[in-house]
Coordinates of C-alpha atoms in Angstrom, one line a residue:
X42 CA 111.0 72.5 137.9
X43 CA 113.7 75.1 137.1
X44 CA 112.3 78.3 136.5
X45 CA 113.0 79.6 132.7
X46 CA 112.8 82.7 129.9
X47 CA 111.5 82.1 126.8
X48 CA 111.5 83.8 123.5
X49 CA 108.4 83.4 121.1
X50 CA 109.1 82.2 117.5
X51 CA 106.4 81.7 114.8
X52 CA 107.2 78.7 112.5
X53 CA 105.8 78.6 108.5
X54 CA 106.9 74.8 108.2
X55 CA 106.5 73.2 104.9
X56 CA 104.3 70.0 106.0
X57 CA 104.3 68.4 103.0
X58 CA 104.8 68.4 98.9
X59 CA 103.5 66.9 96.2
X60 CA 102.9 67.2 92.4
X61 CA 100.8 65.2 90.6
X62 CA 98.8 64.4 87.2
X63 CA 95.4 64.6 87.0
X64 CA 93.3 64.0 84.0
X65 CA 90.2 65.9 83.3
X66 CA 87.9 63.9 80.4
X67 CA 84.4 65.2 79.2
X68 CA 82.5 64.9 75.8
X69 CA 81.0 67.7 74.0
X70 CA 78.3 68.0 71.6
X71 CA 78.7 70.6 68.9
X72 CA 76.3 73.5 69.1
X73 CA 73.4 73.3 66.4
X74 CA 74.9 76.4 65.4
X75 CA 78.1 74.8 64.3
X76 CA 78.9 72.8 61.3
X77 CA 80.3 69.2 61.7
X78 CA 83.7 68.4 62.9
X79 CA 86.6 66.8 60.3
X80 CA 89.0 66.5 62.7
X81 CA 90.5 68.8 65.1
X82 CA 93.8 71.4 64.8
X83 CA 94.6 72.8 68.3
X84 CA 93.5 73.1 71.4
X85 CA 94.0 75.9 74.6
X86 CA 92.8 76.6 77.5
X87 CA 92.8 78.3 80.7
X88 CA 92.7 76.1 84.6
X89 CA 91.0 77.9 87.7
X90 CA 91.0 76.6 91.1
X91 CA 87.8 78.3 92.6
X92 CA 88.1 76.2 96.3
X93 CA 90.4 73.9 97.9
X94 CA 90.8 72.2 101.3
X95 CA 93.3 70.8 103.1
X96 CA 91.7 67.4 105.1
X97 CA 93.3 65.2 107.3
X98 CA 96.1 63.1 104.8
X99 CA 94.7 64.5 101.5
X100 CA 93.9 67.8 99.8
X101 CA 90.8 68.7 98.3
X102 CA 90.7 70.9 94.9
X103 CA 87.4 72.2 92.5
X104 CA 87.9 73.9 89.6
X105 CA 87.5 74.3 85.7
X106 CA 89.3 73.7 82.7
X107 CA 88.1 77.1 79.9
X108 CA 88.8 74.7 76.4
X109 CA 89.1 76.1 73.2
X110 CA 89.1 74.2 70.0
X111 CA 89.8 74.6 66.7
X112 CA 88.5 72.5 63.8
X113 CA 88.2 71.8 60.9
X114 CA 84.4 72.0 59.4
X115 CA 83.3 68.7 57.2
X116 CA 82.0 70.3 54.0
X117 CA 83.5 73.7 54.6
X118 CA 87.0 75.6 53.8
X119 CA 88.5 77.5 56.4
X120 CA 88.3 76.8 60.5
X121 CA 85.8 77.5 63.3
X122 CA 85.7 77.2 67.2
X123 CA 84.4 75.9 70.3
X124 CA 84.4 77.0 74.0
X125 CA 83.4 75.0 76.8
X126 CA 84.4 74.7 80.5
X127 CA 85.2 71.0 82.0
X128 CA 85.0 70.8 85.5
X129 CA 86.6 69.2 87.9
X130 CA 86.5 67.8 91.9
X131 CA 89.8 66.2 92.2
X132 CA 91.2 64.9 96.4
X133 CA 94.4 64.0 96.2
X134 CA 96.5 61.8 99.2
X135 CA 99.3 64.5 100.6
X136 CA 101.0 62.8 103.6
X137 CA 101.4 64.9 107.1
X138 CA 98.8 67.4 106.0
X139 CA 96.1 68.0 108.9
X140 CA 92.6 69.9 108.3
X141 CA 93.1 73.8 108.8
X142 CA 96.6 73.8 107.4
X143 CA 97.4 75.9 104.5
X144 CA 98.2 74.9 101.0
X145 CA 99.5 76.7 97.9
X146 CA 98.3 75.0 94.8
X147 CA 100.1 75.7 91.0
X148 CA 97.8 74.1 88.2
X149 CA 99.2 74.1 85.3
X150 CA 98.0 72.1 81.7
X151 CA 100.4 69.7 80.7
X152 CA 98.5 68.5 77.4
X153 CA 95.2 68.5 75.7
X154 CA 94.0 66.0 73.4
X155 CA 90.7 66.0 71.5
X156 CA 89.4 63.0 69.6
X157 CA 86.7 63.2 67.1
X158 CA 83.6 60.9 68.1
X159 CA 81.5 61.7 65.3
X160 CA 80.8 64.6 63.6
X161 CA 78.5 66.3 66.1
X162 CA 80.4 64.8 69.2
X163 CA 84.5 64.9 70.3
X164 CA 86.2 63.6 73.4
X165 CA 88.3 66.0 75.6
X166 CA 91.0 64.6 77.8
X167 CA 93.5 67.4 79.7
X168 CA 96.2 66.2 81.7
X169 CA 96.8 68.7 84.5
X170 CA 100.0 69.1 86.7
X171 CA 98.9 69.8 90.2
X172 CA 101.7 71.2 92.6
X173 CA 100.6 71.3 96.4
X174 CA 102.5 73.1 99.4
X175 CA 100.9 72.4 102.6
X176 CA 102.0 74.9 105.6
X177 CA 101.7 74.4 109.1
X178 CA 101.4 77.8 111.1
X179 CA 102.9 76.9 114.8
X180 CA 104.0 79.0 117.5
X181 CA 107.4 77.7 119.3
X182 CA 108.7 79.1 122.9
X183 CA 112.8 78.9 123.0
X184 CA 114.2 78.5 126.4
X185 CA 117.0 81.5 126.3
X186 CA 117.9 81.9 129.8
X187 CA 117.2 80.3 133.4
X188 CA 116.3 82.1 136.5
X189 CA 118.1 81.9 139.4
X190 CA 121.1 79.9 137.9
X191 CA 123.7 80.0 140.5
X192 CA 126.1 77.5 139.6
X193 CA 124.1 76.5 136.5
X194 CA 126.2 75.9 133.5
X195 CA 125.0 76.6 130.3
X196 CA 125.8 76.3 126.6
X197 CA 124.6 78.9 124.1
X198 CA 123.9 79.0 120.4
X199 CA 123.1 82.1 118.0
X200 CA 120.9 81.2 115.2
X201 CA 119.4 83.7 112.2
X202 CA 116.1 82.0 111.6
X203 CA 112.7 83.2 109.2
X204 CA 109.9 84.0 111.5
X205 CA 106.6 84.1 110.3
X206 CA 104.9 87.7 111.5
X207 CA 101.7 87.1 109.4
X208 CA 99.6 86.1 107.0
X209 CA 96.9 86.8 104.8
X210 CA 95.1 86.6 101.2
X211 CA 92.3 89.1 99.3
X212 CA 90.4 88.6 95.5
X213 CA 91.6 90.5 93.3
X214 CA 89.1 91.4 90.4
X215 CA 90.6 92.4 86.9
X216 CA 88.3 93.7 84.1
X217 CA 89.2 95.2 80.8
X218 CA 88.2 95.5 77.0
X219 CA 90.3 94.2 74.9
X220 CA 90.0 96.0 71.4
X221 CA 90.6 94.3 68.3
X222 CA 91.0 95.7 64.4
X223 CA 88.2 98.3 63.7
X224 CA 87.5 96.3 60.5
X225 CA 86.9 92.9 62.0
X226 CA 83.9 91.7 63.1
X227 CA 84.5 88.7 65.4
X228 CA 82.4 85.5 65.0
X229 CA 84.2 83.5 66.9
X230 CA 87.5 83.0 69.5
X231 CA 89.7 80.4 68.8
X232 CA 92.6 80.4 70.9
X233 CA 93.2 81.8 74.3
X234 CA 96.7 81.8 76.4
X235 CA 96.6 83.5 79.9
X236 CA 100.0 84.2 82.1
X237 CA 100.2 86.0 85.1
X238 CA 104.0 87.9 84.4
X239 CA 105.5 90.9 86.0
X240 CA 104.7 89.4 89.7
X241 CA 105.8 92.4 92.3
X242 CA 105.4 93.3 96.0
X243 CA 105.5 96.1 98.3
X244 CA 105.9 96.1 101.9
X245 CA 104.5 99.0 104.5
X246 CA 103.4 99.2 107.4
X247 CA 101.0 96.4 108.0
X248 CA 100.2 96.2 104.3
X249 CA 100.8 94.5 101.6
X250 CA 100.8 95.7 97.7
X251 CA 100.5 93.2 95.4
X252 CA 100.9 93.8 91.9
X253 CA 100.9 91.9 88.4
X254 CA 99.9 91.7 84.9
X255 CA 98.0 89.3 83.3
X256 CA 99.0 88.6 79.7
X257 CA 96.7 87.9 77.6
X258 CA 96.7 86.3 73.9
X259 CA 93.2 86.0 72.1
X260 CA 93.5 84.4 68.3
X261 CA 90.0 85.0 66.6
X262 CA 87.7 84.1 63.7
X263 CA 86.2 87.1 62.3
X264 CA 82.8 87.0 60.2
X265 CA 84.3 86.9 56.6
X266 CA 86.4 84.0 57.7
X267 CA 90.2 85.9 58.6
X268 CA 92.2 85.0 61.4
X269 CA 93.5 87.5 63.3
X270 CA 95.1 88.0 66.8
X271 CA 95.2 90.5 69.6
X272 CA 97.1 90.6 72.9
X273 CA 96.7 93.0 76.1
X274 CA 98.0 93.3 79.5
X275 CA 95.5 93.7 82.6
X276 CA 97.0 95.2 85.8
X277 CA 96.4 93.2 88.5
X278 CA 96.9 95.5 92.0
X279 CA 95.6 94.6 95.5
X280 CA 95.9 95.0 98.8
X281 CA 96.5 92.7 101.9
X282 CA 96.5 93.7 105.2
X283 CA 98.6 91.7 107.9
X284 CA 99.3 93.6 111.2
X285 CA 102.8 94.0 112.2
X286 CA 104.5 94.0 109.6
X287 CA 107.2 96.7 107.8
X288 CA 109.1 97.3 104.5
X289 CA 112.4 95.1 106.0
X290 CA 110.4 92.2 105.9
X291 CA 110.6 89.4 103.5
X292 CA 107.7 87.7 101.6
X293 CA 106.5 85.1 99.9
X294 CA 103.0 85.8 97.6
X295 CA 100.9 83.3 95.3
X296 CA 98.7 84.0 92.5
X297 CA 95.6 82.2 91.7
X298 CA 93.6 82.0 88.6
X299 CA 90.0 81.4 90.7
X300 CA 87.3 82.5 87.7
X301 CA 88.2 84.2 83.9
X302 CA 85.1 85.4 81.7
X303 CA 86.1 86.6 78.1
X304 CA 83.5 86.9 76.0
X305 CA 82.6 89.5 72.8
X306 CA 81.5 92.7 74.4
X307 CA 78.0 93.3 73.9
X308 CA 78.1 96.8 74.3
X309 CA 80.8 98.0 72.4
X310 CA 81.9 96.4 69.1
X311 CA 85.4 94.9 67.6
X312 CA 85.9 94.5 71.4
X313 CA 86.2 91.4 73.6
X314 CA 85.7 91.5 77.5
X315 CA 87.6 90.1 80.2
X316 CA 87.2 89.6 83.5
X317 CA 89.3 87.6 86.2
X318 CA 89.1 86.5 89.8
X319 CA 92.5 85.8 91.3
X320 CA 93.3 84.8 94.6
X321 CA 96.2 86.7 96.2
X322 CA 98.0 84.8 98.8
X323 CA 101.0 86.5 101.3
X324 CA 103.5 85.1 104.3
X325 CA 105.7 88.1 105.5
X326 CA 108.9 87.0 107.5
X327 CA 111.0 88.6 109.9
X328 CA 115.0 87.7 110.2
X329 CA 115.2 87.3 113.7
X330 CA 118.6 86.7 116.0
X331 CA 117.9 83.3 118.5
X332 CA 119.9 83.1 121.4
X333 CA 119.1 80.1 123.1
X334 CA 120.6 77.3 125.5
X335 CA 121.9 74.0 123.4
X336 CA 122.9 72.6 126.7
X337 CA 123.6 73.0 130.0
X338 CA 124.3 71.5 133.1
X339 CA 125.0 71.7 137.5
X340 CA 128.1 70.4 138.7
X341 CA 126.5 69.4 141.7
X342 CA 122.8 68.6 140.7
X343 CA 121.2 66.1 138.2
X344 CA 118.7 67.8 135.6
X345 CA 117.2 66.4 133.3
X346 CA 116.4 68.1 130.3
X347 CA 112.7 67.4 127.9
X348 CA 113.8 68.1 124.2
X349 CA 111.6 68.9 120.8
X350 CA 112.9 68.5 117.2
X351 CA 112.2 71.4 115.6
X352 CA 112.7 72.4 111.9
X353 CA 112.2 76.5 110.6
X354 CA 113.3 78.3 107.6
X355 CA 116.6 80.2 107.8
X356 CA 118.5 82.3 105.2
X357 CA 115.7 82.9 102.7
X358 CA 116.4 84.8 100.0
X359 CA 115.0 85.7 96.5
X360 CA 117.4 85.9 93.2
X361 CA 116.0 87.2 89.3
X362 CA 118.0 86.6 86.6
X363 CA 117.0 87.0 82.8
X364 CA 118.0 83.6 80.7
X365 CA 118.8 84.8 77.2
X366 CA 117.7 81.8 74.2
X367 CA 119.4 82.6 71.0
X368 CA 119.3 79.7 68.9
X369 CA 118.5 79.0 65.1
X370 CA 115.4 76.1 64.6
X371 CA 114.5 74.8 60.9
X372 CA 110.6 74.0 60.1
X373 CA 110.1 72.3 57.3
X374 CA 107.0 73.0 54.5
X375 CA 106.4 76.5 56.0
X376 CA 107.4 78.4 52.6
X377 CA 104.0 81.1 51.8
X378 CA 102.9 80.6 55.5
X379 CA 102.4 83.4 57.8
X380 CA 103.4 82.9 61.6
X381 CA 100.4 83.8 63.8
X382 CA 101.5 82.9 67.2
X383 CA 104.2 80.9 69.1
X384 CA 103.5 79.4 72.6
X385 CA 106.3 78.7 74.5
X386 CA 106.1 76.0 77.1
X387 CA 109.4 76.1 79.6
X388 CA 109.8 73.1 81.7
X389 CA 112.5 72.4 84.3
X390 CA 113.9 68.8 83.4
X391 CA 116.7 68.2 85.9
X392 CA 118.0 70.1 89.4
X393 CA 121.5 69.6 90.5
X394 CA 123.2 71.3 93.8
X395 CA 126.9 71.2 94.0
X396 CA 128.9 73.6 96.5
X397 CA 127.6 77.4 95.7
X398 CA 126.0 76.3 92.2
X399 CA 122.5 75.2 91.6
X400 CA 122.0 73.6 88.2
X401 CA 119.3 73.4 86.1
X402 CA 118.5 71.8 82.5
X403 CA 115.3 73.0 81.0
X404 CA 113.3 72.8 77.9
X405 CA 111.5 74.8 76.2
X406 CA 109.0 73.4 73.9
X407 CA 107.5 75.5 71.2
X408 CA 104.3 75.1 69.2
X409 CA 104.4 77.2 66.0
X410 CA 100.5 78.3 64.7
X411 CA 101.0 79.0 60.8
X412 CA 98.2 80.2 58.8
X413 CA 98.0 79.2 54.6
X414 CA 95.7 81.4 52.9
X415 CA 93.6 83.3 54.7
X416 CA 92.0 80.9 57.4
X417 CA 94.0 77.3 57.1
X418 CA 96.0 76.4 60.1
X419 CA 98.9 74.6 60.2
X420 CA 100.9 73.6 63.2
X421 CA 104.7 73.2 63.7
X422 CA 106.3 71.7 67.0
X423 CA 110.2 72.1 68.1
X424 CA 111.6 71.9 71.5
X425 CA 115.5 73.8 72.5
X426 CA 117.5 72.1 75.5
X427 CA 119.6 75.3 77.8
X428 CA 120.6 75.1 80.9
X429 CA 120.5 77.9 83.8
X430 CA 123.0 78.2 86.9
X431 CA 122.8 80.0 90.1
X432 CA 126.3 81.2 91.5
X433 CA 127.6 82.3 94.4
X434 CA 125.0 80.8 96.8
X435 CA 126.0 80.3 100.2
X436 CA 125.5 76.5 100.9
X437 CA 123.9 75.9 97.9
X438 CA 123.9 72.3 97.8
X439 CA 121.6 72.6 101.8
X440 CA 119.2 75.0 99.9
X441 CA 115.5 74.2 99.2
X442 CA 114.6 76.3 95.5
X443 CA 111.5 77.0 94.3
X444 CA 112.0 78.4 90.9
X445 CA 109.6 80.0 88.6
X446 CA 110.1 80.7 84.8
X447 CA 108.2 83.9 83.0
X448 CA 108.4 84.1 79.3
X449 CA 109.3 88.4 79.2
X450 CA 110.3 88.5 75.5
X451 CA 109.7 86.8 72.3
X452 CA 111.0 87.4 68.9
X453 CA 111.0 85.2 66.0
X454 CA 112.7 85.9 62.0
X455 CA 111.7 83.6 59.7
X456 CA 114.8 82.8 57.1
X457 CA 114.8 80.9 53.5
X458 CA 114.8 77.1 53.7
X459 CA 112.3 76.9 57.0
X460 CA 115.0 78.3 59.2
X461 CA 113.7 80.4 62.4
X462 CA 115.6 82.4 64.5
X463 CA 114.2 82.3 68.2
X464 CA 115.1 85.1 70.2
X465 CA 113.6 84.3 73.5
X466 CA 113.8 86.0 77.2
X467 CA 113.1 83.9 80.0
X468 CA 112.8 85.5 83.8
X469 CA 114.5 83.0 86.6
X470 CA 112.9 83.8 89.5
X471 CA 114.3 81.5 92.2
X472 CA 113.0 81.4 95.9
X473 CA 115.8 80.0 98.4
X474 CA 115.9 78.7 101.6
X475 CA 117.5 75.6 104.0
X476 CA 116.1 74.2 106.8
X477 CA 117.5 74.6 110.5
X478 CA 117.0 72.1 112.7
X479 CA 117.3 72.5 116.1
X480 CA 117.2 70.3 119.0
X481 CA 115.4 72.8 121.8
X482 CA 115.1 72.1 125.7
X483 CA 111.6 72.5 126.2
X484 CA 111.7 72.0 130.5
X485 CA 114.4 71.9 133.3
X486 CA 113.8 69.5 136.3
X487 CA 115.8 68.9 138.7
X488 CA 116.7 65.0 140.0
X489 CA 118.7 64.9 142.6
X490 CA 122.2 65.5 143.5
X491 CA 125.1 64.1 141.2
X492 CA 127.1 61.1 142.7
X493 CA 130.1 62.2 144.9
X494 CA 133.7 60.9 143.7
X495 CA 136.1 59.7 145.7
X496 CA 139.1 61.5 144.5
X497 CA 140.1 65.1 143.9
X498 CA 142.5 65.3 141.0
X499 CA 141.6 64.1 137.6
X500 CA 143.8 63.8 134.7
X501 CA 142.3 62.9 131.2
X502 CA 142.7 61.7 127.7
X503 CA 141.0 63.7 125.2
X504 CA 139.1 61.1 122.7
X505 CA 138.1 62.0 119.2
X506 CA 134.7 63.7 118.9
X507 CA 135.4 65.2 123.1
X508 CA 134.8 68.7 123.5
X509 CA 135.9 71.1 126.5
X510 CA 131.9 71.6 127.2
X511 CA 131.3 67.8 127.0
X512 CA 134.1 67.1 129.5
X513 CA 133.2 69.8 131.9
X514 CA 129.9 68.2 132.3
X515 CA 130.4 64.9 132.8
X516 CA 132.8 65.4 135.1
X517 CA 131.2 68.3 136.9
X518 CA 133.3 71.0 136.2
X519 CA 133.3 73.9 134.3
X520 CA 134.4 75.1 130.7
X521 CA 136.6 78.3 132.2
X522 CA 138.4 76.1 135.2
X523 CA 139.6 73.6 132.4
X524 CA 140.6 76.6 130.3
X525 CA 142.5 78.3 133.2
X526 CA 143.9 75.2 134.3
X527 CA 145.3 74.1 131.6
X528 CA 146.7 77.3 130.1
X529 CA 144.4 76.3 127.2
X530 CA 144.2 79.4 124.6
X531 CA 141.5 78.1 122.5
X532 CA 138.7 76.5 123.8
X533 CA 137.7 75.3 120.8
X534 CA 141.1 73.4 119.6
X535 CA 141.8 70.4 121.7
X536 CA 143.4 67.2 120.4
X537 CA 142.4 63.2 120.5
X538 CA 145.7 61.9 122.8
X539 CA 146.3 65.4 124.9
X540 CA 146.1 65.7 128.9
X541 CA 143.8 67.7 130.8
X542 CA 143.6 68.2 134.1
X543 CA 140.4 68.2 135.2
X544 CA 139.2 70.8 138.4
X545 CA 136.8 68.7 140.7
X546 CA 133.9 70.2 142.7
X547 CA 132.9 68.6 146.3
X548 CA 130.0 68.9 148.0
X549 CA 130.3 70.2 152.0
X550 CA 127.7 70.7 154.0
X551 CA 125.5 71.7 151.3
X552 CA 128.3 74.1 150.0
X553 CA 130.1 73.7 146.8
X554 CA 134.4 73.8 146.9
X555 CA 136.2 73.6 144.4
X556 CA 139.4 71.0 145.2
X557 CA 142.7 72.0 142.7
X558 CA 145.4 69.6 142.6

């Protein structure tokens, strides 16, 4: 066994992906409390994953689905609400994935439909997109130099890889009040949207700051049957400790809904009270130089070399950019209505990567809540194809993206004739990097001596696909001899057809000459 120096590198390898639909179906009896259902007018609600599990082939997910409904009341004018939480156990097949990997899971609610059993009883069905990452955390030795090489010819490669350095996750808890109009007494909430925007990260020594906002939109019945709306931001700040690391490193964090309570605040009126678990999840990477051996070679000894495939992440970068909508929509039947709230629904429908460009179409869909009156809702739907590009990316059609969309600003101007001016920002925040593979030499042994030829001059024909390294070493020579020999100036531009002269090496009484012609 040759004797060798190796250089540690941790590897954050993507195992596996997967997205998926799941649908989450319960029925609900209405309160006592509550009047009878007509039919239904909208629904929201808010998806927490409280545990999940990565098991050998499949992932493992619990959670809850907060609902909100609003209805229509059979007998009554105006609208009234429901709350309840649908839970869910969910184990989903994810190929590769082993038990103690780690997985990042996005959840987000893809549609909600409620159908009217009776009047006492409804059906909920949600359909749930579930995006899983699984990681594999593995620690990799690179073989960058062999000890006592005498005569040992070797063939390096510099490569600018992402190194994991560490790792690590806290809860965050977020509380607040959320006041509403000092006239309204609430009765009821309606409607409830929550976003985690304004995602940011600080690096210091061997901590991690993790900061956010979450955005949230209540819409509300109050007791003399109004319906109003309130929104608030709730900070979100945490810490994560992970030793070793500095403000030059780079990092990837995850937000988790886990738990959200909102509820009217008992002890203070025209108030509402939230309160949120989130799970806060961090890998810091290093960019770190490799030097090690591709291939190598005696001219007078058989080794073999033992390879292993490995794949890590290399050139990872992170690039914002705000997407400006400004486009014109018409609604029809909207004249005396009063616009209460818009949700905006981005979704990514197409990815293309051409030379430095990445490509994306996207649509946003929109779901316009109107209110006639005081308390009748009416609901308008209208979607708005754009498109996003990023430029100037190095390799961009080799990259891996991971690109998440943050509604920042919303405006809308309602014109004569149902026309609606849209004036929406959307935040790109794109997460690139490409895989480098690398074929490694894991051990050197040695097998004997190479086969003695019986002549001493060699003259060659350079073939297409021949290098000066590949010839050296099957003819047991060396990459400088054929240089010098040959008066070649660049090692690296040989032709298919040219001559070369190849130096041969002899073996003497155990000593290596080298024969010239």
């Amino acid at each position: 066994m040759i004797n060798t120096v190796k250089e540690n590198l941790c590897l954050n390898r993507i195992i596996s992906e997967k997205k998926e639909i799941i649908f989450v179906q319960e029925d609900m009896i209405v309160p006592d409390s509550k009047p009878d259902i007509l039919n239904t007018i909208g629904t929201s609600g808010v998806v927490s994953i409280y545990k999940k599990e990565v098991q050998d082939g499949k992932v493992r997910i619990d959670g809850n689905v907060n609902s909100y409904i609003m209805y229509m009341p059979d007998g009554e004018e105006g609208v009234r609400g429901l709350n309840t939480s649908l839970d869910f156990s969910e184990i989903i097949e994810v190929a590769n994935c082993m038990a103690g990997m780690n997985a990042n899971i996005k959840a987000k609610i893809k549609s909600m439909e409620c159908k009217v059993i009776n009047g006492r009883k409804i059906g909920i069905k949600v359909a749930l997109e579930i995006e899983i990452k699984v990681y594999s955390k593995e620690d990799i030795d690179i073989v960058n130099d062999v000890l006592e090489n005498d005569g040992i010819q070797m063939l390096k490669e510099d490569i600018t890889v992402n190194s994991l350095v560490g790792e690590g996750e806290n809860k965050i808890y977020a509380k607040d009040t959320i006041q509403i109009d000092s006239i309204d007494l609430l009765a009821e909430i309606l409607k409830v949207n929550v976003d985690i925007i304004n995602q940011d990260v600080k690096l210091s020594y061997n901590k991690v700051l993790a900061k956010a906002e979450a955005n949230i939109k209540l819409m509300y019945l109050t007791e003399d049957n109004r319906i109003n709306q309130v929104s608030s931001k709730i900070p979100i700040v945490g810490f994560i400790d992970i030793p070793n690391i500095s403000e030059n490193n780079l990092s990837d964090v995850n937000y988790e809904i886990r738990n959200i309570v909102i509820k009217p605040n008992s002890q203070e009126e025209h108030s509402v009270y939230i309160e949120m678990e989130i799970g806060v999840f961090c890998n810091v990477y290093e960019e770190k130089q490799i030097n090690f051996i591709q291939d190598l070679y005696h001219p007078d000894i058989n080794l073999v070399l033992n390879r292993k495939q490995v794949s890590t992440m290399s050139g990872k970068q992170n690039v914002k950019n705000t997407k400006q909508i400004r486009e014109k929509i018409n609604l029809k039947d909207i004249e005396g209505m009063t616009l209460l709230d818009v949700e905006i629904m981005p979704e990514i429908i197409k990815e293309d990567k051409i030379y430095s460009k990445i490509m994306y179409e996207i649509e946003l869909s929109f779901k316009f809540l109107f209110v006639r009156g005081n308390s009748q809702i009416e609901i308008r739907e209208a979607k708005i194809p754009t498109d996003y590009v990023i430029d100037n990316i190095e390799n961009g059609e080799t990259m891996k993206v991971d690109t998440r969309i943050e509604i920042q600003n919303q405006d809308f101007i309602i014109q004569d004739g149902g026309d609606i001016t849209c004036n929406v920002d959307m935040l790109m925040d794109s997460d690139l990097y490409k895989m480098a593979n690398m074929n490694l030499i894991d051990t050197i042994e040695e097998n004997g001596e190479r086969e003695e030829q019986d002549y001493s001059l060699i003259i060659y024909i350079v073939k297409k696909g021949d290098t000066i390294w590949k010839i050296a070493k099957q003819f047991g020579s060396t990459v400088d001899d054929i240089v010098r020999t040959n008066g070649i100036e660049d090692e690296n531009l040989i032709m298919p057809g040219q001559k070369l002269y190849i130096p041969k090496y002899v073996r003497t009484l155990g000593t290596v000459h080298f024969i010239r012609d």
